[in-house]
mmCIF file of C-alpha atoms in Angstrom:
data_model
loop_
_atom_site.group_PDB
_atom_site.id
_atom_site.type_symbol
_atom_site.label_atom_id
_atom_site.label_comp_id
_atom_site.label_asym_id
_atom_site.label_seq_id
_atom_site.Cartn_x
_atom_site.Cartn_y
_atom_site.Cartn_z
ATOM 1 C CA UNK A 1 13.791 -26.330 -19.391
ATOM 2 C CA UNK A 2 11.110 -26.804 -16.738
ATOM 3 C CA UNK A 3 13.683 -26.208 -14.008
ATOM 4 C CA UNK A 4 14.770 -22.969 -15.698
ATOM 5 C CA UNK A 5 11.169 -21.755 -15.920
ATOM 6 C CA UNK A 6 10.643 -22.692 -12.279
ATOM 7 C CA UNK A 7 13.702 -20.698 -11.220
ATOM 8 C CA UNK A 8 12.627 -17.671 -13.259
ATOM 9 C CA UNK A 9 9.134 -17.750 -11.772
ATOM 10 C CA UNK A 10 10.503 -18.093 -8.243
ATOM 11 C CA UNK A 11 12.846 -15.165 -8.836
ATOM 12 C CA UNK A 12 9.965 -13.067 -10.200
ATOM 13 C CA UNK A 13 7.720 -13.800 -7.220
ATOM 14 C CA UNK A 14 10.589 -13.065 -4.837
ATOM 15 C CA UNK A 15 10.814 -9.557 -6.295
ATOM 16 C CA UNK A 16 7.041 -9.101 -5.967
ATOM 17 C CA UNK A 17 7.092 -10.358 -2.373
ATOM 18 C CA UNK A 18 9.954 -8.061 -1.410
ATOM 19 C CA UNK A 19 8.220 -5.001 -2.888
ATOM 20 C CA UNK A 20 5.017 -5.906 -1.054
ATOM 21 C CA UNK A 21 6.844 -6.047 2.280
ATOM 22 C CA UNK A 22 8.474 -2.697 1.530
ATOM 23 C CA UNK A 23 5.095 -1.231 0.618
ATOM 24 C CA UNK A 24 3.615 -2.333 3.947
ATOM 25 C CA UNK A 25 6.586 -0.829 5.799
ATOM 26 C CA UNK A 26 6.454 2.446 3.858
ATOM 27 C CA UNK A 27 2.776 2.829 4.672
ATOM 28 C CA UNK A 28 3.548 2.519 8.376
ATOM 29 C CA UNK A 29 2.824 -1.101 9.190
ATOM 30 C CA UNK A 30 5.068 -3.139 11.452
ATOM 31 C CA UNK A 31 7.464 -5.175 9.311
ATOM 32 C CA UNK A 32 10.742 -6.706 10.460
ATOM 33 C CA UNK A 33 13.664 -4.908 8.857
ATOM 34 C CA UNK A 34 15.260 -8.146 7.671
ATOM 35 C CA UNK A 35 12.127 -8.812 5.603
ATOM 36 C CA UNK A 36 12.548 -5.592 3.620
ATOM 37 C CA UNK A 37 15.523 -6.872 1.675
ATOM 38 C CA UNK A 38 14.977 -10.610 1.928
ATOM 39 C CA UNK A 39 17.433 -12.608 -0.156
ATOM 40 C CA UNK A 40 16.358 -15.079 -2.820
ATOM 41 C CA UNK A 41 17.713 -17.944 -0.727
ATOM 42 C CA UNK A 42 15.734 -16.792 2.303
ATOM 43 C CA UNK A 43 12.612 -16.499 0.144
ATOM 44 C CA UNK A 44 13.113 -20.067 -1.082
ATOM 45 C CA UNK A 45 13.425 -21.289 2.522
ATOM 46 C CA UNK A 46 10.318 -19.444 3.705
ATOM 47 C CA UNK A 47 7.944 -19.497 0.754
ATOM 48 C CA UNK A 48 8.818 -22.387 -1.555
ATOM 49 C CA UNK A 49 7.884 -26.056 -1.517
ATOM 50 C CA UNK A 50 10.218 -29.035 -1.835
ATOM 51 C CA UNK A 51 10.428 -28.606 -5.620
ATOM 52 C CA UNK A 52 11.596 -25.004 -5.291
ATOM 53 C CA UNK A 53 8.298 -23.564 -6.578
ATOM 54 C CA UNK A 54 6.887 -20.580 -4.704
ATOM 55 C CA UNK A 55 3.837 -21.338 -2.562
ATOM 56 C CA UNK A 56 1.579 -18.276 -2.645
ATOM 57 C CA UNK A 57 -0.227 -19.359 0.498
ATOM 58 C CA UNK A 58 3.088 -19.028 2.337
ATOM 59 C CA UNK A 59 3.664 -15.609 0.747
ATOM 60 C CA UNK A 60 0.433 -14.126 2.129
ATOM 61 C CA UNK A 61 0.832 -12.200 5.389
ATOM 62 C CA UNK A 62 -0.760 -9.706 7.776
ATOM 63 C CA UNK A 63 0.651 -6.546 9.342
ATOM 64 C CA UNK A 64 -0.422 -4.264 12.175
ATOM 65 C CA UNK A 65 -0.092 -0.457 12.095
ATOM 66 C CA UNK A 66 2.601 1.246 14.136
ATOM 67 C CA UNK A 67 1.678 3.885 16.707
ATOM 68 C CA UNK A 68 2.882 6.553 14.265
ATOM 69 C CA UNK A 69 0.549 5.212 11.590
ATOM 70 C CA UNK A 70 -2.377 5.100 14.010
ATOM 71 C CA UNK A 71 -1.781 8.782 14.784
ATOM 72 C CA UNK A 72 -1.835 9.677 11.086
ATOM 73 C CA UNK A 73 -5.179 7.932 10.665
ATOM 74 C CA UNK A 74 -6.922 9.306 13.742
ATOM 75 C CA UNK A 75 -9.431 12.041 12.809
ATOM 76 C CA UNK A 76 -9.354 15.291 14.726
ATOM 77 C CA UNK A 77 -12.240 15.997 17.139
ATOM 78 C CA UNK A 78 -14.943 18.259 15.729
ATOM 79 C CA UNK A 79 -17.736 20.354 17.237
ATOM 80 C CA UNK A 80 -20.176 17.618 16.308
ATOM 81 C CA UNK A 81 -17.856 14.902 17.660
ATOM 82 C CA UNK A 82 -15.649 16.479 20.356
ATOM 83 C CA UNK A 83 -14.692 13.164 21.945
ATOM 84 C CA UNK A 84 -11.423 11.422 20.942
ATOM 85 C CA UNK A 85 -11.794 9.585 17.645
ATOM 86 C CA UNK A 86 -10.830 6.021 16.780
ATOM 87 C CA UNK A 87 -8.144 5.421 14.130
ATOM 88 C CA UNK A 88 -9.516 4.620 10.694
ATOM 89 C CA UNK A 89 -6.866 1.956 10.172
ATOM 90 C CA UNK A 90 -6.107 -1.487 11.536
ATOM 91 C CA UNK A 91 -4.568 -4.857 10.750
ATOM 92 C CA UNK A 92 -4.186 -5.458 7.019
ATOM 93 C CA UNK A 93 -3.905 -8.741 5.145
ATOM 94 C CA UNK A 94 -1.948 -9.223 1.919
ATOM 95 C CA UNK A 95 -3.272 -12.091 -0.200
ATOM 96 C CA UNK A 96 -1.333 -13.604 -3.105
ATOM 97 C CA UNK A 97 -3.962 -15.438 -5.094
ATOM 98 C CA UNK A 98 -3.375 -18.503 -7.247
ATOM 99 C CA UNK A 99 -6.458 -17.850 -9.387
ATOM 100 C CA UNK A 100 -5.506 -17.023 -13.014
ATOM 101 C CA UNK A 101 -8.458 -14.730 -13.835
ATOM 102 C CA UNK A 102 -10.028 -12.494 -11.212
ATOM 103 C CA UNK A 103 -13.594 -11.187 -11.136
ATOM 104 C CA UNK A 104 -15.857 -9.680 -8.515
ATOM 105 C CA UNK A 105 -16.694 -13.153 -7.152
ATOM 106 C CA UNK A 106 -13.096 -13.588 -5.989
ATOM 107 C CA UNK A 107 -13.044 -10.158 -4.364
ATOM 108 C CA UNK A 108 -16.313 -10.849 -2.539
ATOM 109 C CA UNK A 109 -14.829 -14.092 -1.221
ATOM 110 C CA UNK A 110 -11.731 -12.193 -0.081
ATOM 111 C CA UNK A 111 -13.910 -9.563 1.614
ATOM 112 C CA UNK A 112 -15.729 -12.311 3.525
ATOM 113 C CA UNK A 113 -12.382 -13.821 4.541
ATOM 114 C CA UNK A 114 -11.224 -10.445 5.902
ATOM 115 C CA UNK A 115 -14.494 -9.932 7.777
ATOM 116 C CA UNK A 116 -14.486 -13.399 9.324
ATOM 117 C CA UNK A 117 -10.954 -12.903 10.661
ATOM 118 C CA UNK A 118 -11.499 -9.319 11.834
ATOM 119 C CA UNK A 119 -9.004 -7.703 9.460
ATOM 120 C CA UNK A 120 -9.544 -3.992 8.902
ATOM 121 C CA UNK A 121 -8.626 -4.080 5.211
ATOM 122 C CA UNK A 122 -6.867 -6.172 2.616
ATOM 123 C CA UNK A 123 -4.592 -6.076 -0.406
ATOM 124 C CA UNK A 124 -5.394 -8.574 -3.148
ATOM 125 C CA UNK A 125 -2.431 -9.389 -5.397
ATOM 126 C CA UNK A 126 -3.353 -11.148 -8.620
ATOM 127 C CA UNK A 127 -1.079 -12.961 -11.033
ATOM 128 C CA UNK A 128 -3.085 -11.766 -14.010
ATOM 129 C CA UNK A 129 -5.201 -8.729 -14.766
ATOM 130 C CA UNK A 130 -8.387 -8.044 -12.831
ATOM 131 C CA UNK A 131 -11.468 -6.987 -14.780
ATOM 132 C CA UNK A 132 -12.246 -3.275 -14.667
ATOM 133 C CA UNK A 133 -15.823 -4.022 -13.613
ATOM 134 C CA UNK A 134 -14.564 -6.097 -10.660
ATOM 135 C CA UNK A 135 -12.319 -3.257 -9.469
ATOM 136 C CA UNK A 136 -15.193 -0.791 -9.819
ATOM 137 C CA UNK A 137 -17.592 -3.033 -7.895
ATOM 138 C CA UNK A 138 -14.971 -3.699 -5.210
ATOM 139 C CA UNK A 139 -15.350 -0.073 -4.099
ATOM 140 C CA UNK A 140 -18.871 -0.968 -2.917
ATOM 141 C CA UNK A 141 -17.810 -3.898 -0.769
ATOM 142 C CA UNK A 142 -18.278 -3.439 3.007
ATOM 143 C CA UNK A 143 -14.535 -3.702 3.673
ATOM 144 C CA UNK A 144 -11.645 -1.879 2.001
ATOM 145 C CA UNK A 145 -9.846 -3.976 -0.618
ATOM 146 C CA UNK A 146 -6.980 -2.731 -2.749
ATOM 147 C CA UNK A 147 -6.131 -4.636 -5.912
ATOM 148 C CA UNK A 148 -2.671 -4.960 -7.444
ATOM 149 C CA UNK A 149 -1.305 -7.170 -10.157
ATOM 150 C CA UNK A 150 2.015 -8.900 -9.597
ATOM 151 C CA UNK A 151 3.318 -6.859 -12.525
ATOM 152 C CA UNK A 152 2.599 -3.667 -10.527
ATOM 153 C CA UNK A 153 4.945 -4.858 -7.780
ATOM 154 C CA UNK A 154 7.881 -6.270 -9.700
ATOM 155 C CA UNK A 155 9.739 -3.028 -9.012
ATOM 156 C CA UNK A 156 9.439 -0.650 -6.062
ATOM 157 C CA UNK A 157 8.737 2.573 -7.924
ATOM 158 C CA UNK A 158 9.515 4.731 -4.882
ATOM 159 C CA UNK A 159 13.169 3.673 -5.052
ATOM 160 C CA UNK A 160 13.634 5.177 -8.529
ATOM 161 C CA UNK A 161 15.932 8.214 -8.450
ATOM 162 C CA UNK A 162 13.354 10.343 -10.273
ATOM 163 C CA UNK A 163 10.569 9.652 -7.756
ATOM 164 C CA UNK A 164 10.664 12.145 -4.866
ATOM 165 C CA UNK A 165 9.957 11.216 -1.265
ATOM 166 C CA UNK A 166 6.241 11.289 -0.356
ATOM 167 C CA UNK A 167 5.289 11.664 3.331
ATOM 168 C CA UNK A 168 1.701 11.431 4.550
ATOM 169 C CA UNK A 169 0.699 14.273 6.891
ATOM 170 C CA UNK A 170 -1.268 13.562 10.043
ATOM 171 C CA UNK A 171 -4.584 15.418 10.499
ATOM 172 C CA UNK A 172 -2.816 17.819 12.913
ATOM 173 C CA UNK A 173 -0.034 18.479 10.390
ATOM 174 C CA UNK A 174 -2.571 19.016 7.629
ATOM 175 C CA UNK A 175 -4.515 21.519 9.740
ATOM 176 C CA UNK A 176 -1.322 23.367 10.698
ATOM 177 C CA UNK A 177 -0.275 23.568 7.028
ATOM 178 C CA UNK A 178 -3.609 25.033 5.939
ATOM 179 C CA UNK A 179 -3.639 27.516 8.822
ATOM 180 C CA UNK A 180 -0.029 28.597 8.185
ATOM 181 C CA UNK A 181 -0.715 29.477 4.557
ATOM 182 C CA UNK A 182 -4.373 30.435 5.077
ATOM 183 C CA UNK A 183 -5.527 27.912 2.533
ATOM 184 C CA UNK A 184 -8.445 25.598 2.017
ATOM 185 C CA UNK A 185 -7.474 22.046 1.108
ATOM 186 C CA UNK A 186 -9.111 22.515 -2.305
ATOM 187 C CA UNK A 187 -6.523 25.207 -3.063
ATOM 188 C CA UNK A 188 -3.633 22.755 -2.813
ATOM 189 C CA UNK A 189 -2.193 21.066 -5.897
ATOM 190 C CA UNK A 190 -3.725 17.635 -6.318
ATOM 191 C CA UNK A 191 -2.658 14.023 -6.601
ATOM 192 C CA UNK A 192 -5.083 11.362 -7.753
ATOM 193 C CA UNK A 193 -5.414 8.255 -5.600
ATOM 194 C CA UNK A 194 -4.854 6.265 -8.811
ATOM 195 C CA UNK A 195 -1.370 7.786 -9.178
ATOM 196 C CA UNK A 196 1.191 4.947 -8.905
ATOM 197 C CA UNK A 197 2.916 6.429 -5.830
ATOM 198 C CA UNK A 198 -0.414 7.300 -4.197
ATOM 199 C CA UNK A 199 -1.607 3.747 -4.800
ATOM 200 C CA UNK A 200 1.636 2.329 -3.414
ATOM 201 C CA UNK A 201 1.146 4.366 -0.229
ATOM 202 C CA UNK A 202 -2.575 3.615 -0.022
ATOM 203 C CA UNK A 203 -3.535 7.302 0.012
ATOM 204 C CA UNK A 204 -7.161 8.152 0.660
ATOM 205 C CA UNK A 205 -9.172 11.030 -0.706
ATOM 206 C CA UNK A 206 -8.757 14.126 1.448
ATOM 207 C CA UNK A 207 -5.301 13.245 2.754
ATOM 208 C CA UNK A 208 -2.301 15.497 2.121
ATOM 209 C CA UNK A 209 1.214 14.360 1.304
ATOM 210 C CA UNK A 210 4.438 16.286 1.621
ATOM 211 C CA UNK A 211 6.706 15.766 -1.393
ATOM 212 C CA UNK A 212 10.405 16.407 -0.914
ATOM 213 C CA UNK A 213 12.445 17.049 -4.042
ATOM 214 C CA UNK A 214 16.115 17.715 -4.602
ATOM 215 C CA UNK A 215 17.138 21.160 -5.814
ATOM 216 C CA UNK A 216 20.484 22.269 -7.227
ATOM 217 C CA UNK A 217 20.087 25.660 -5.562
ATOM 218 C CA UNK A 218 18.146 24.970 -2.351
ATOM 219 C CA UNK A 219 19.318 21.441 -1.637
ATOM 220 C CA UNK A 220 15.789 20.241 -0.948
ATOM 221 C CA UNK A 221 12.371 21.794 -1.158
ATOM 222 C CA UNK A 222 8.919 20.614 -0.167
ATOM 223 C CA UNK A 223 5.575 20.832 -1.882
ATOM 224 C CA UNK A 224 2.184 19.457 -0.889
ATOM 225 C CA UNK A 225 -0.532 17.530 -2.695
ATOM 226 C CA UNK A 226 -4.159 16.914 -1.769
ATOM 227 C CA UNK A 227 -5.400 13.413 -2.630
ATOM 228 C CA UNK A 228 -8.547 13.269 -4.731
#
């Protein structure tokens, strides 16, 4: 019975791990293509101990942004700041915690870990639920931390046939869109950053995504959403 439970837990964490790698790739981080659809056997070889149990320390990983991602996170020059701007993105660290119950203390410790190792931001993946107060307080930490439960990542929601493709616009693309249609960003339809797809993609307030849907008449059509 214990062996069966061990196998089920390993299989569950394999699915979570695979979705997390896909999430990093879909955001624009550098991830090897063979990691995006890692097999269960490969996961056992890489992330499990001698007993076959998954080792969450081995599951944790970092990823660096691609040049395309850096471009999408580089603010446009302004009159007040005409010089070239630095990207507001950098190396990210994905932590799979072994702690059963997560509070703000754990997130503060994770924030210190990220700071000490010069990571730009982090994703904290908990096996159980995280208190609402901890998530609220995490927004005030000096480094960006996103919090997911393992349950959130059991399935890659963006692969569902009813979920349309979401593409983040660069600042230049956003400006061109608003100029083309003579719009202010506040006039665009909105998407909340808490939306499951927005959270998966790590959208920030003020960003715009292009959403491509299938159409029986037009083949495909695009709409745009402003993240709030």
